[in-house]
mmCIF file of C-alpha atoms in Angstrom:
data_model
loop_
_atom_site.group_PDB
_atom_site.id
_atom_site.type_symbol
_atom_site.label_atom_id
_atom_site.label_comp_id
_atom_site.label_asym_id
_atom_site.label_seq_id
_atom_site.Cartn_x
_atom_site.Cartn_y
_atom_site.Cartn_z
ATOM 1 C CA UNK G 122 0.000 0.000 0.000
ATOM 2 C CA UNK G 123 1.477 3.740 -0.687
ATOM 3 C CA UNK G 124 0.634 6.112 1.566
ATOM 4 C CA UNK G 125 0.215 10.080 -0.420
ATOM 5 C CA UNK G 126 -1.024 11.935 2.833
ATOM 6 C CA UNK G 127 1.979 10.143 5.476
ATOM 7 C CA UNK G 128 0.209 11.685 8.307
ATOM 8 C CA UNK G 129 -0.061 9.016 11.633
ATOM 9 C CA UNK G 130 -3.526 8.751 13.127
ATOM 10 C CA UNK G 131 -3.364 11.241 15.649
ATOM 11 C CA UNK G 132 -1.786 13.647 13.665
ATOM 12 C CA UNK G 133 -4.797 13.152 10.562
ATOM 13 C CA UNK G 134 -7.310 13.860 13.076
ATOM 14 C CA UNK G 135 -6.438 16.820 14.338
ATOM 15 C CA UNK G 136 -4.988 17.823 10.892
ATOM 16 C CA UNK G 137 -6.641 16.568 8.260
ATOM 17 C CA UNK G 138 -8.649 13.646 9.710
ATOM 18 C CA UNK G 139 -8.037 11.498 6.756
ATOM 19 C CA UNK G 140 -4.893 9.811 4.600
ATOM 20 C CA UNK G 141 -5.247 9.293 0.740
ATOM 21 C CA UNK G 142 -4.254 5.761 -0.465
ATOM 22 C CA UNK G 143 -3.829 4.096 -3.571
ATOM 23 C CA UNK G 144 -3.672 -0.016 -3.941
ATOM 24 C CA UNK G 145 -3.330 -1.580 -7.158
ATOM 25 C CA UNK G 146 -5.947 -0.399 -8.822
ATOM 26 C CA UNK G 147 -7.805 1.611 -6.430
ATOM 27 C CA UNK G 148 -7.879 4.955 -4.602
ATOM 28 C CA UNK G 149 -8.971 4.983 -1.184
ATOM 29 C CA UNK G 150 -9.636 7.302 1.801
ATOM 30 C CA UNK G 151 -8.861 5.825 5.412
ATOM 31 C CA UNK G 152 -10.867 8.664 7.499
ATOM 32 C CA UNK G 153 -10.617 9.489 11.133
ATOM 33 C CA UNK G 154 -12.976 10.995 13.648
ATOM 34 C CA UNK G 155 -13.437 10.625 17.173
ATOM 35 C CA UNK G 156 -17.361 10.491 16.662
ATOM 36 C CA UNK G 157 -19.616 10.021 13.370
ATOM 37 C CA UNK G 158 -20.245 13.995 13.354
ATOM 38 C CA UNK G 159 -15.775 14.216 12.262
ATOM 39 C CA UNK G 160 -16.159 11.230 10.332
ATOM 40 C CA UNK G 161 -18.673 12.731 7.599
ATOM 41 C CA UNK G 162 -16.915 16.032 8.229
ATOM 42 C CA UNK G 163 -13.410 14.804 7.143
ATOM 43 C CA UNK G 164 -15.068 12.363 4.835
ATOM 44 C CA UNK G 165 -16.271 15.325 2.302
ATOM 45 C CA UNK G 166 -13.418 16.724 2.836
ATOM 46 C CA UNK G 167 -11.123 14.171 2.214
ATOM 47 C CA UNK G 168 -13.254 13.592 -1.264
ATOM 48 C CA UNK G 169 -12.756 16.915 -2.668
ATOM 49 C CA UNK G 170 -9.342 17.028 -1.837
ATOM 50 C CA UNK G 171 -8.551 14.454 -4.994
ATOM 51 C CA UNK G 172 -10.700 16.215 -6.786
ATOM 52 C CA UNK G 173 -9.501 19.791 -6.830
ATOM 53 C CA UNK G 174 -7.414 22.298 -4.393
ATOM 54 C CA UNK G 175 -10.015 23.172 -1.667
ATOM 55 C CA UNK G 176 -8.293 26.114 0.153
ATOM 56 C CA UNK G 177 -9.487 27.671 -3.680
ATOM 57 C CA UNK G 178 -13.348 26.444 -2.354
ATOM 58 C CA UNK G 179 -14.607 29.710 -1.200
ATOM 59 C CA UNK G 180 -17.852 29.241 1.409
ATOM 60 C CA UNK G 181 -20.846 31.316 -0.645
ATOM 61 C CA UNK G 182 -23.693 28.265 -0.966
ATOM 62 C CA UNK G 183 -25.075 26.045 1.244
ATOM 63 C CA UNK G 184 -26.542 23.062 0.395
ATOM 64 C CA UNK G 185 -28.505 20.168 2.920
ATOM 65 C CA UNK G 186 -28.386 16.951 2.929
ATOM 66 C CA UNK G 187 -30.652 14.839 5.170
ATOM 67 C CA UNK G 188 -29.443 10.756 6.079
ATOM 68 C CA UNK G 189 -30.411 7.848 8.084
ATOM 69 C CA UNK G 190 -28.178 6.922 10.737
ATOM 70 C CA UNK G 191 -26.814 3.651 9.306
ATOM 71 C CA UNK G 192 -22.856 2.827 9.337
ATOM 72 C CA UNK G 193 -23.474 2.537 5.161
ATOM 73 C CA UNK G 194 -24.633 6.176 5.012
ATOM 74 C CA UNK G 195 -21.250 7.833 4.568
ATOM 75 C CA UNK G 196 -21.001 6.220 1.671
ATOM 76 C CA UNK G 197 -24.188 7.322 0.595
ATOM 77 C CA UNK G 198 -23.204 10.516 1.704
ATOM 78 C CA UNK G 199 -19.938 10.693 -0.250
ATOM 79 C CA UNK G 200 -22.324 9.429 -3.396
ATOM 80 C CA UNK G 201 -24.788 12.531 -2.671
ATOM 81 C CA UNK G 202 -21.804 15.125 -2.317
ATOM 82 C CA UNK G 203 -20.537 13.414 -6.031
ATOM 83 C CA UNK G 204 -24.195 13.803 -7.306
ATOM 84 C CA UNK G 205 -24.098 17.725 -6.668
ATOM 85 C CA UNK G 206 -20.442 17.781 -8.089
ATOM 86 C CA UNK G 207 -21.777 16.365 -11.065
ATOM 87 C CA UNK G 208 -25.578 17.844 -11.470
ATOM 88 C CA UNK G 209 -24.785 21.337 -9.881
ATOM 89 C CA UNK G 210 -20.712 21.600 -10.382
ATOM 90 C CA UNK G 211 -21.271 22.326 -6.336
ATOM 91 C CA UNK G 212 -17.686 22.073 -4.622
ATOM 92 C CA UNK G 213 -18.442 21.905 -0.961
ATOM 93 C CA UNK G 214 -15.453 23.233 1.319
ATOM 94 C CA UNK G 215 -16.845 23.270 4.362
ATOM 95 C CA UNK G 216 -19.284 21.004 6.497
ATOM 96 C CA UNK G 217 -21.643 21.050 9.338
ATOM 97 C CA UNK G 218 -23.032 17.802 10.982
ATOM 98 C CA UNK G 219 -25.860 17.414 13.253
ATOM 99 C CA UNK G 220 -28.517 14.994 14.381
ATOM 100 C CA UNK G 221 -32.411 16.108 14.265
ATOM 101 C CA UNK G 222 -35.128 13.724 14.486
ATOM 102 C CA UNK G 223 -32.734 10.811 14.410
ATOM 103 C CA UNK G 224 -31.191 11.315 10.835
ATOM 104 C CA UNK G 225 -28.336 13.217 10.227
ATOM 105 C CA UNK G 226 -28.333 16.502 8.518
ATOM 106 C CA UNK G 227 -25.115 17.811 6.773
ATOM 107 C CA UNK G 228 -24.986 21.207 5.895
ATOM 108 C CA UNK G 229 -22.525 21.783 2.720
ATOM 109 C CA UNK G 230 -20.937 25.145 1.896
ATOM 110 C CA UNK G 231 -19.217 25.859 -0.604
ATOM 111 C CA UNK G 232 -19.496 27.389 -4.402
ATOM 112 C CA UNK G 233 -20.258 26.568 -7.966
ATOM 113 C CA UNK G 234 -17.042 25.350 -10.139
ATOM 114 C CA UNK G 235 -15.072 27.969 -11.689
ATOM 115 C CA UNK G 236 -12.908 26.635 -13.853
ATOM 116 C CA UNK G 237 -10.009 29.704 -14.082
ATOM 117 C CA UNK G 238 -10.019 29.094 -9.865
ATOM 118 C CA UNK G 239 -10.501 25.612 -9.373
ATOM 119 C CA UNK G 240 -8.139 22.791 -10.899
ATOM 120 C CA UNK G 241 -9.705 19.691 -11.601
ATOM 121 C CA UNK G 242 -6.975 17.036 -10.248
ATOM 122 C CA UNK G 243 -8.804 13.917 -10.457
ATOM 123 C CA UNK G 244 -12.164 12.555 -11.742
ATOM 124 C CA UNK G 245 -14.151 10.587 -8.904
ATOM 125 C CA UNK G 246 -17.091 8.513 -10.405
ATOM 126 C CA UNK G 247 -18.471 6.621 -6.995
ATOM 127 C CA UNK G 248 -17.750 5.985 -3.613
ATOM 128 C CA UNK G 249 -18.337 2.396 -3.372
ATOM 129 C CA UNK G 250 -19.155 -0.421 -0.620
ATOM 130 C CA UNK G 251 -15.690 -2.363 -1.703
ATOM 131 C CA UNK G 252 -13.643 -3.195 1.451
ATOM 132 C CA UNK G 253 -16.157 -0.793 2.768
ATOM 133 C CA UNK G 254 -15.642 -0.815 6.870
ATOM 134 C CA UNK G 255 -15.940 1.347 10.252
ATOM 135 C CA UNK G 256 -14.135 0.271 13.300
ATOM 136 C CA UNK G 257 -13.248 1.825 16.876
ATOM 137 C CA UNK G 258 -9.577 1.893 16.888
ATOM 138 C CA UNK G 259 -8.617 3.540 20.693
ATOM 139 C CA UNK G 260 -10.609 6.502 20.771
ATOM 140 C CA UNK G 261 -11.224 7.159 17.347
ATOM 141 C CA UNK G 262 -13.578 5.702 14.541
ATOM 142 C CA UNK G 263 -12.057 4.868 11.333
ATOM 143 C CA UNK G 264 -13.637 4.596 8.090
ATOM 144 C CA UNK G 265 -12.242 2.855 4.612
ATOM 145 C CA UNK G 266 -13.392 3.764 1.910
ATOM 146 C CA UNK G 267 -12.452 2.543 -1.714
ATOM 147 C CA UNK G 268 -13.580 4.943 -5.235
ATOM 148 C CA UNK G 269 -14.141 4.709 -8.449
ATOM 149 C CA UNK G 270 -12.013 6.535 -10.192
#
């Protein structure tokens, strides 16, 4: 496995809160939180971070998306976020997680694609459910998460 982001756990968290990885064929995110709330938050993040630069995201458009609490929902989540990439050209750069009525509501900000500001670095089709996993590691969750690229 090569590591792109070589940040250790602790240091990803409180950093990043995800590492990039490629294996063979595939590109994965390994994403860290110490609750579900980080986990979706670095999850988006870590997403459009392979696909363009985000500190060129600036934070004018807010969009909401509304989950059930299941541990497959980040993935659906990640799918959603690709769905407004691809409908709307929406790159989100910051997000907001909460729980209201039991589902989870993430709040997206971010702006429409401009391509003289925002490089395109990689094209990212699907998150998928392929080696798909949470797990408690110590005091953090950590999610794994293979795309298509």
């Amino acid at each position: 496995m090569v590591v792109i982001h070589n940040d250790d756990k602790m240091a990803s968290v409180y950093g990043t809160g995800f590492r990039i990885v490629e294996h063979e064929a595939d590109t994965g995110l390994e994403i860290y939180g110490r609750n579900l709330f980080e986990l979706y938050n670095h999850g988006g993040t870590a997403l459009f971070s392979l696909i363009t630069d985000p500190a060129t995201i600036e934070l004018h458009v807010t969009k909401e998306i509304t989950l059930d609490i299941e541990e497959e929902s980040l993935v659906v989540f990640l799918n959603e976020l690709l769905y407004l990439w691809d409908a709307e050209k929406f790159l989100p750069g910051r997000f907001s997680v909460s729980k209201e009525r039991g589902r989870l509501v993430v709040h997206a900000t971010g702006e429409i694609f401009d391509p003289g500001r925002h490089p395109v670095k990689k094209e990212v089709k699907a998150a998928t459910y392929h080696k798909f996993s949470i797990q408690q590691q110590g005091d953090l969750l950590k999610a794994t998460i293979f795309l298509d690229i």
